[in-house]
Amino acid sequence: MTNSRPKRRRGASDMAYITLTRDTFDREVMTCPGPVLVDFWASWCGPCMALAPTIDEIAEEERGIKVCKVNVDEEPELARRFRVMSIPTLMVFRSGEMVRREAGGKSKGEILEMVGEEVKA
């Protein structure tokens, strides 16, 4: 049996996000009352790699936002479940409900604006 605990990644600059799997998604995202930013990505995706430092920065700086990542190659069931057709795709959840969804590269300001209403609620 595999360990279904979420992995917290910490890089050289102490960035933190949660890597989601099909076993941890509902527990980490759907039961969280606060805003959850989920980044659907893949290692071969240039725009995903360009966006990654921004997502990492938000994970480190914005304590009111839970930041999670889903590698669509490793978790195709989650990509299908949420109908992810292009990457990167960012989704914002609150209390188990998806409240925002955007595809494509975004600036830090655009992402924070996307999550912004949810952080204030």
Tab-separated table of N, CA and C in Angstrom:
chain	number	residue	atom	x	y	z
A	1	MET	N	0.844	-1.178	0.000
A	1	MET	CA	0.000	0.000	0.000
A	1	MET	C	0.887	1.238	0.000
A	2	THR	N	0.552	2.205	-0.830
A	2	THR	CA	1.361	3.409	-0.921
A	2	THR	C	0.953	4.401	0.149
A	3	ASN	N	1.884	5.230	0.504
A	3	ASN	CA	1.621	6.284	1.469
A	3	ASN	C	0.810	7.359	0.770
A	4	SER	N	-0.396	7.643	1.259
A	4	SER	CA	-1.261	8.611	0.593
A	4	SER	C	-1.172	9.992	1.219
A	5	ARG	N	-0.163	10.226	2.073
A	5	ARG	CA	0.006	11.556	2.639
A	5	ARG	C	0.526	12.486	1.561
A	6	PRO	N	0.032	13.731	1.534
A	6	PRO	CA	0.500	14.672	0.522
A	6	PRO	C	1.956	15.019	0.745
A	7	LYS	N	2.640	15.259	-0.362
A	7	LYS	CA	4.043	15.647	-0.295
A	7	LYS	C	4.124	17.164	-0.258
A	8	ARG	N	4.856	17.693	0.681
A	8	ARG	CA	5.140	19.124	0.718
A	8	ARG	C	6.519	19.301	0.117
A	9	ARG	N	6.605	20.154	-0.865
A	9	ARG	CA	7.881	20.408	-1.518
A	9	ARG	C	8.493	21.662	-0.913
A	10	ARG	N	9.736	21.591	-0.607
A	10	ARG	CA	10.465	22.762	-0.135
A	10	ARG	C	11.731	22.849	-0.953
A	11	GLY	N	11.877	23.962	-1.629
A	11	GLY	CA	13.038	24.162	-2.474
A	11	GLY	C	14.126	24.921	-1.740
A	12	ALA	N	15.095	25.360	-2.489
A	12	ALA	CA	16.244	26.056	-1.912
A	12	ALA	C	15.821	27.316	-1.177
A	13	SER	N	14.766	27.968	-1.636
A	13	SER	CA	14.321	29.187	-0.965
A	13	SER	C	13.108	28.918	-0.080
A	14	ASP	N	12.932	27.651	0.368
A	14	ASP	CA	11.895	27.272	1.318
A	14	ASP	C	10.478	27.474	0.768
A	15	MET	N	10.279	27.236	-0.530
A	15	MET	CA	8.958	27.335	-1.125
A	15	MET	C	8.153	26.103	-0.748
A	16	ALA	N	6.866	26.287	-0.526
A	16	ALA	CA	6.056	25.156	-0.085
A	16	ALA	C	4.746	25.093	-0.873
A	17	TYR	N	4.453	23.914	-1.379
A	17	TYR	CA	3.160	23.626	-1.982
A	17	TYR	C	2.891	22.147	-1.755
A	18	ILE	N	1.678	21.739	-2.010
A	18	ILE	CA	1.296	20.342	-1.823
A	18	ILE	C	1.139	19.692	-3.184
A	19	THR	N	1.795	18.559	-3.377
A	19	THR	CA	1.629	17.776	-4.595
A	19	THR	C	0.440	16.853	-4.385
A	20	LEU	N	-0.567	17.012	-5.229
A	20	LEU	CA	-1.801	16.236	-5.085
A	20	LEU	C	-1.783	14.969	-5.928
A	21	THR	N	-2.436	13.949	-5.403
A	21	THR	CA	-2.686	12.709	-6.134
A	21	THR	C	-4.179	12.436	-6.069
A	22	ARG	N	-4.627	11.434	-6.780
A	22	ARG	CA	-6.057	11.099	-6.711
A	22	ARG	C	-6.442	10.668	-5.299
A	23	ASP	N	-5.477	10.146	-4.528
A	23	ASP	CA	-5.754	9.722	-3.157
A	23	ASP	C	-5.826	10.886	-2.180
A	24	THR	N	-5.182	12.008	-2.490
A	24	THR	CA	-5.143	13.128	-1.547
A	24	THR	C	-5.983	14.330	-1.976
A	25	PHE	N	-6.433	14.356	-3.219
A	25	PHE	CA	-7.104	15.548	-3.736
A	25	PHE	C	-8.318	15.942	-2.900
A	26	ASP	N	-9.236	15.016	-2.676
A	26	ASP	CA	-10.462	15.373	-1.956
A	26	ASP	C	-10.162	15.848	-0.542
A	27	ARG	N	-9.264	15.193	0.132
A	27	ARG	CA	-8.922	15.567	1.510
A	27	ARG	C	-8.275	16.954	1.559
A	28	GLU	N	-7.366	17.219	0.646
A	28	GLU	CA	-6.626	18.480	0.678
A	28	GLU	C	-7.393	19.660	0.081
A	29	VAL	N	-8.236	19.395	-0.912
A	29	VAL	CA	-8.892	20.485	-1.633
A	29	VAL	C	-10.375	20.589	-1.284
A	30	MET	N	-11.093	19.494	-1.398
A	30	MET	CA	-12.545	19.543	-1.286
A	30	MET	C	-13.042	19.777	0.140
A	31	THR	N	-12.229	19.488	1.128
A	31	THR	CA	-12.648	19.701	2.516
A	31	THR	C	-12.056	20.966	3.128
A	32	CYS	N	-11.270	21.702	2.374
A	32	CYS	CA	-10.623	22.913	2.884
A	32	CYS	C	-11.600	24.094	2.784
A	33	PRO	N	-11.874	24.775	3.895
A	33	PRO	CA	-12.814	25.895	3.843
A	33	PRO	C	-12.241	27.144	3.177
A	34	GLY	N	-10.934	27.317	3.243
A	34	GLY	CA	-10.302	28.494	2.664
A	34	GLY	C	-9.996	28.318	1.196
A	35	PRO	N	-9.432	29.344	0.582
A	35	PRO	CA	-9.114	29.258	-0.847
A	35	PRO	C	-7.962	28.292	-1.109
A	36	VAL	N	-8.137	27.488	-2.163
A	36	VAL	CA	-7.111	26.541	-2.595
A	36	VAL	C	-6.833	26.819	-4.069
A	37	LEU	N	-5.583	27.111	-4.385
A	37	LEU	CA	-5.144	27.303	-5.765
A	37	LEU	C	-4.530	26.004	-6.232
A	38	VAL	N	-5.065	25.439	-7.316
A	38	VAL	CA	-4.548	24.185	-7.856
A	38	VAL	C	-3.986	24.448	-9.253
A	39	ASP	N	-2.736	24.066	-9.437
A	39	ASP	CA	-2.029	24.220	-10.712
A	39	ASP	C	-1.919	22.852	-11.371
A	40	PHE	N	-2.589	22.669	-12.511
A	40	PHE	CA	-2.465	21.449	-13.316
A	40	PHE	C	-1.361	21.716	-14.323
A	41	TRP	N	-0.322	20.870	-14.337
A	41	TRP	CA	0.882	21.136	-15.115
A	41	TRP	C	1.508	19.827	-15.597
A	42	ALA	N	2.562	19.962	-16.408
A	42	ALA	CA	3.380	18.818	-16.836
A	42	ALA	C	4.814	19.305	-17.039
A	43	SER	N	5.761	18.409	-16.843
A	43	SER	CA	7.179	18.784	-16.926
A	43	SER	C	7.614	19.154	-18.348
A	44	TRP	N	6.918	18.639	-19.363
A	44	TRP	CA	7.291	18.920	-20.749
A	44	TRP	C	6.658	20.209	-21.279
A	45	CYS	N	5.833	20.858	-20.475
A	45	CYS	CA	5.074	22.043	-20.890
A	45	CYS	C	5.871	23.312	-20.604
A	46	GLY	N	6.318	23.984	-21.657
A	46	GLY	CA	7.088	25.214	-21.498
A	46	GLY	C	6.371	26.284	-20.688
A	47	PRO	N	5.121	26.615	-21.018
A	47	PRO	CA	4.407	27.614	-20.217
A	47	PRO	C	4.239	27.194	-18.750
A	48	CYS	N	4.102	25.897	-18.503
A	48	CYS	CA	4.008	25.408	-17.114
A	48	CYS	C	5.306	25.669	-16.374
A	49	MET	N	6.423	25.401	-17.034
A	49	MET	CA	7.720	25.615	-16.406
A	49	MET	C	7.977	27.105	-16.174
A	50	ALA	N	7.491	27.939	-17.088
A	50	ALA	CA	7.635	29.384	-16.913
A	50	ALA	C	6.780	29.883	-15.743
A	51	LEU	N	5.641	29.265	-15.529
A	51	LEU	CA	4.721	29.658	-14.459
A	51	LEU	C	5.153	29.127	-13.090
A	52	ALA	N	5.905	28.041	-13.067
A	52	ALA	CA	6.256	27.358	-11.813
A	52	ALA	C	6.895	28.274	-10.760
A	53	PRO	N	7.868	29.116	-11.098
A	53	PRO	CA	8.446	29.978	-10.059
A	53	PRO	C	7.418	30.937	-9.444
A	54	THR	N	6.476	31.371	-10.239
A	54	THR	CA	5.430	32.265	-9.734
A	54	THR	C	4.516	31.528	-8.761
A	55	ILE	N	4.129	30.309	-9.113
A	55	ILE	CA	3.297	29.495	-8.220
A	55	ILE	C	4.058	29.216	-6.925
A	56	ASP	N	5.329	28.891	-7.031
A	56	ASP	CA	6.156	28.639	-5.852
A	56	ASP	C	6.241	29.880	-4.958
A	57	GLU	N	6.382	31.024	-5.577
A	57	GLU	CA	6.467	32.282	-4.830
A	57	GLU	C	5.153	32.549	-4.083
A	58	ILE	N	4.044	32.332	-4.734
A	58	ILE	CA	2.740	32.516	-4.089
A	58	ILE	C	2.589	31.544	-2.925
A	59	ALA	N	3.019	30.305	-3.119
A	59	ALA	CA	2.935	29.301	-2.054
A	59	ALA	C	3.719	29.739	-0.827
A	60	GLU	N	4.853	30.366	-1.040
A	60	GLU	CA	5.693	30.806	0.072
A	60	GLU	C	5.159	32.071	0.735
A	61	GLU	N	4.685	33.011	-0.057
A	61	GLU	CA	4.335	34.332	0.467
A	61	GLU	C	2.902	34.471	0.951
A	62	GLU	N	1.981	33.780	0.322
A	62	GLU	CA	0.559	33.988	0.606
A	62	GLU	C	0.042	32.924	1.557
A	63	ARG	N	0.159	33.156	2.845
A	63	ARG	CA	-0.227	32.163	3.852
A	63	ARG	C	-1.731	31.907	3.883
A	64	GLY	N	-2.543	32.805	3.365
A	64	GLY	CA	-3.994	32.612	3.351
A	64	GLY	C	-4.486	31.751	2.203
A	65	ILE	N	-3.567	31.332	1.336
A	65	ILE	CA	-3.931	30.516	0.177
A	65	ILE	C	-3.204	29.180	0.277
A	66	LYS	N	-3.957	28.087	0.196
A	66	LYS	CA	-3.341	26.758	0.116
A	66	LYS	C	-3.003	26.533	-1.355
A	67	VAL	N	-1.749	26.251	-1.645
A	67	VAL	CA	-1.294	26.084	-3.029
A	67	VAL	C	-0.954	24.618	-3.271
A	68	CYS	N	-1.536	24.073	-4.341
A	68	CYS	CA	-1.355	22.659	-4.671
A	68	CYS	C	-1.020	22.520	-6.156
A	69	LYS	N	-0.364	21.407	-6.483
A	69	LYS	CA	-0.020	21.123	-7.883
A	69	LYS	C	-0.434	19.698	-8.234
A	70	VAL	N	-0.892	19.545	-9.477
A	70	VAL	CA	-1.241	18.234	-10.024
A	70	VAL	C	-0.452	18.047	-11.315
A	71	ASN	N	0.421	17.045	-11.339
A	71	ASN	CA	1.140	16.693	-12.557
A	71	ASN	C	0.184	15.832	-13.388
A	72	VAL	N	-0.268	16.356	-14.522
A	72	VAL	CA	-1.284	15.662	-15.317
A	72	VAL	C	-0.778	14.352	-15.915
A	73	ASP	N	0.535	14.208	-16.096
A	73	ASP	CA	1.074	12.944	-16.593
A	73	ASP	C	1.024	11.862	-15.524
A	74	GLU	N	1.231	12.248	-14.273
A	74	GLU	CA	1.199	11.291	-13.176
A	74	GLU	C	-0.202	11.051	-12.636
A	75	GLU	N	-1.106	12.003	-12.867
A	75	GLU	CA	-2.475	11.919	-12.349
A	75	GLU	C	-3.504	12.196	-13.452
A	76	PRO	N	-3.523	11.360	-14.503
A	76	PRO	CA	-4.459	11.610	-15.603
A	76	PRO	C	-5.928	11.537	-15.167
A	77	GLU	N	-6.225	10.766	-14.123
A	77	GLU	CA	-7.610	10.682	-13.647
A	77	GLU	C	-8.098	12.035	-13.126
A	78	LEU	N	-7.231	12.761	-12.442
A	78	LEU	CA	-7.622	14.089	-11.964
A	78	LEU	C	-7.792	15.058	-13.124
A	79	ALA	N	-6.923	14.959	-14.118
A	79	ALA	CA	-7.060	15.820	-15.302
A	79	ALA	C	-8.394	15.548	-15.997
A	80	ARG	N	-8.759	14.284	-16.107
A	80	ARG	CA	-10.061	13.939	-16.712
A	80	ARG	C	-11.219	14.410	-15.845
A	81	ARG	N	-11.118	14.185	-14.555
A	81	ARG	CA	-12.192	14.565	-13.619
A	81	ARG	C	-12.534	16.047	-13.739
A	82	PHE	N	-11.507	16.889	-13.915
A	82	PHE	CA	-11.731	18.328	-13.991
A	82	PHE	C	-11.660	18.854	-15.425
A	83	ARG	N	-11.682	17.933	-16.388
A	83	ARG	CA	-11.728	18.280	-17.808
A	83	ARG	C	-10.629	19.272	-18.206
A	84	VAL	N	-9.435	18.965	-17.771
A	84	VAL	CA	-8.282	19.795	-18.118
A	84	VAL	C	-7.866	19.424	-19.531
A	85	MET	N	-8.049	20.355	-20.448
A	85	MET	CA	-7.746	20.114	-21.858
A	85	MET	C	-6.473	20.826	-22.306
A	86	SER	N	-6.053	21.830	-21.560
A	86	SER	CA	-4.802	22.526	-21.873
A	86	SER	C	-4.125	22.878	-20.552
A	87	ILE	N	-2.818	22.975	-20.630
A	87	ILE	CA	-2.052	23.312	-19.443
A	87	ILE	C	-1.101	24.455	-19.755
A	88	PRO	N	-0.760	25.235	-18.769
A	88	PRO	CA	-1.222	25.143	-17.396
A	88	PRO	C	-2.683	25.550	-17.255
A	89	THR	N	-3.360	24.903	-16.329
A	89	THR	CA	-4.703	25.295	-15.932
A	89	THR	C	-4.670	25.543	-14.431
A	90	LEU	N	-5.164	26.708	-14.035
A	90	LEU	CA	-5.259	27.066	-12.628
A	90	LEU	C	-6.715	27.051	-12.210
A	91	MET	N	-6.987	26.474	-11.049
A	91	MET	CA	-8.344	26.452	-10.495
A	91	MET	C	-8.297	26.942	-9.060
A	92	VAL	N	-9.336	27.664	-8.671
A	92	VAL	CA	-9.482	28.110	-7.297
A	92	VAL	C	-10.709	27.418	-6.721
A	93	PHE	N	-10.521	26.775	-5.566
A	93	PHE	CA	-11.606	26.080	-4.872
A	93	PHE	C	-11.843	26.743	-3.528
A	94	ARG	N	-13.076	26.711	-3.074
A	94	ARG	CA	-13.442	27.123	-1.726
A	94	ARG	C	-14.544	26.197	-1.249
A	95	SER	N	-14.336	25.598	-0.089
A	95	SER	CA	-15.322	24.693	0.519
A	95	SER	C	-15.791	23.616	-0.463
A	96	GLY	N	-14.859	23.071	-1.218
A	96	GLY	CA	-15.175	21.980	-2.117
A	96	GLY	C	-15.779	22.371	-3.446
A	97	GLU	N	-15.886	23.649	-3.706
A	97	GLU	CA	-16.483	24.112	-4.958
A	97	GLU	C	-15.453	24.887	-5.769
A	98	MET	N	-15.362	24.563	-7.061
A	98	MET	CA	-14.486	25.323	-7.939
A	98	MET	C	-15.158	26.665	-8.226
A	99	VAL	N	-14.465	27.757	-7.899
A	99	VAL	CA	-15.046	29.081	-8.080
A	99	VAL	C	-14.390	29.876	-9.204
A	100	ARG	N	-13.187	29.476	-9.615
A	100	ARG	CA	-12.510	30.118	-10.752
A	100	ARG	C	-11.675	29.096	-11.481
A	101	ARG	N	-11.521	29.320	-12.782
A	101	ARG	CA	-10.721	28.435	-13.626
A	101	ARG	C	-10.143	29.271	-14.754
A	102	GLU	N	-8.844	29.169	-14.951
A	102	GLU	CA	-8.167	29.904	-16.021
A	102	GLU	C	-7.106	29.006	-16.632
A	103	ALA	N	-6.936	29.072	-17.932
A	103	ALA	CA	-5.896	28.311	-18.617
A	103	ALA	C	-4.877	29.286	-19.186
A	104	GLY	N	-3.629	28.819	-19.245
A	104	GLY	CA	-2.566	29.626	-19.832
A	104	GLY	C	-1.717	30.310	-18.784
A	105	GLY	N	-0.630	30.884	-19.254
A	105	GLY	CA	0.292	31.581	-18.369
A	105	GLY	C	-0.343	32.825	-17.772
A	106	LYS	N	0.006	33.109	-16.534
A	106	LYS	CA	-0.510	34.271	-15.820
A	106	LYS	C	0.627	34.912	-15.041
A	107	SER	N	0.503	36.200	-14.831
A	107	SER	CA	1.451	36.892	-13.968
A	107	SER	C	1.045	36.660	-12.513
A	108	LYS	N	1.940	36.957	-11.609
A	108	LYS	CA	1.628	36.825	-10.186
A	108	LYS	C	0.414	37.685	-9.830
A	109	GLY	N	0.381	38.901	-10.331
A	109	GLY	CA	-0.751	39.795	-10.071
A	109	GLY	C	-2.065	39.226	-10.576
A	110	GLU	N	-2.033	38.651	-11.768
A	110	GLU	CA	-3.256	38.058	-12.329
A	110	GLU	C	-3.737	36.871	-11.493
A	111	ILE	N	-2.787	36.069	-11.013
A	111	ILE	CA	-3.164	34.913	-10.191
A	111	ILE	C	-3.734	35.381	-8.862
A	112	LEU	N	-3.079	36.361	-8.238
A	112	LEU	CA	-3.574	36.868	-6.961
A	112	LEU	C	-4.936	37.529	-7.126
A	113	GLU	N	-5.137	38.201	-8.247
A	113	GLU	CA	-6.451	38.789	-8.535
A	113	GLU	C	-7.491	37.684	-8.711
A	114	MET	N	-7.105	36.619	-9.377
A	114	MET	CA	-7.989	35.473	-9.591
A	114	MET	C	-8.432	34.876	-8.249
A	115	VAL	N	-7.504	34.787	-7.312
A	115	VAL	CA	-7.780	34.224	-5.993
A	115	VAL	C	-8.300	35.293	-5.042
A	116	GLY	N	-8.029	36.548	-5.351
A	116	GLY	CA	-8.279	37.667	-4.445
A	116	GLY	C	-9.620	37.713	-3.755
A	117	GLU	N	-10.693	37.570	-4.490
A	117	GLU	CA	-12.017	37.610	-3.880
A	117	GLU	C	-12.165	36.506	-2.850
A	118	GLU	N	-11.575	35.372	-3.135
A	118	GLU	CA	-11.692	34.229	-2.230
A	118	GLU	C	-10.893	34.452	-0.955
A	119	VAL	N	-9.759	35.158	-1.047
A	119	VAL	CA	-8.933	35.397	0.135
A	119	VAL	C	-9.670	36.336	1.089
A	120	LYS	N	-10.388	37.311	0.531
A	120	LYS	CA	-11.089	38.304	1.360
A	120	LYS	C	-12.335	37.740	2.020
A	121	ALA	N	-12.920	36.690	1.422
A	121	ALA	CA	-14.193	36.160	1.940
A	121	ALA	C	-14.027	35.526	3.299
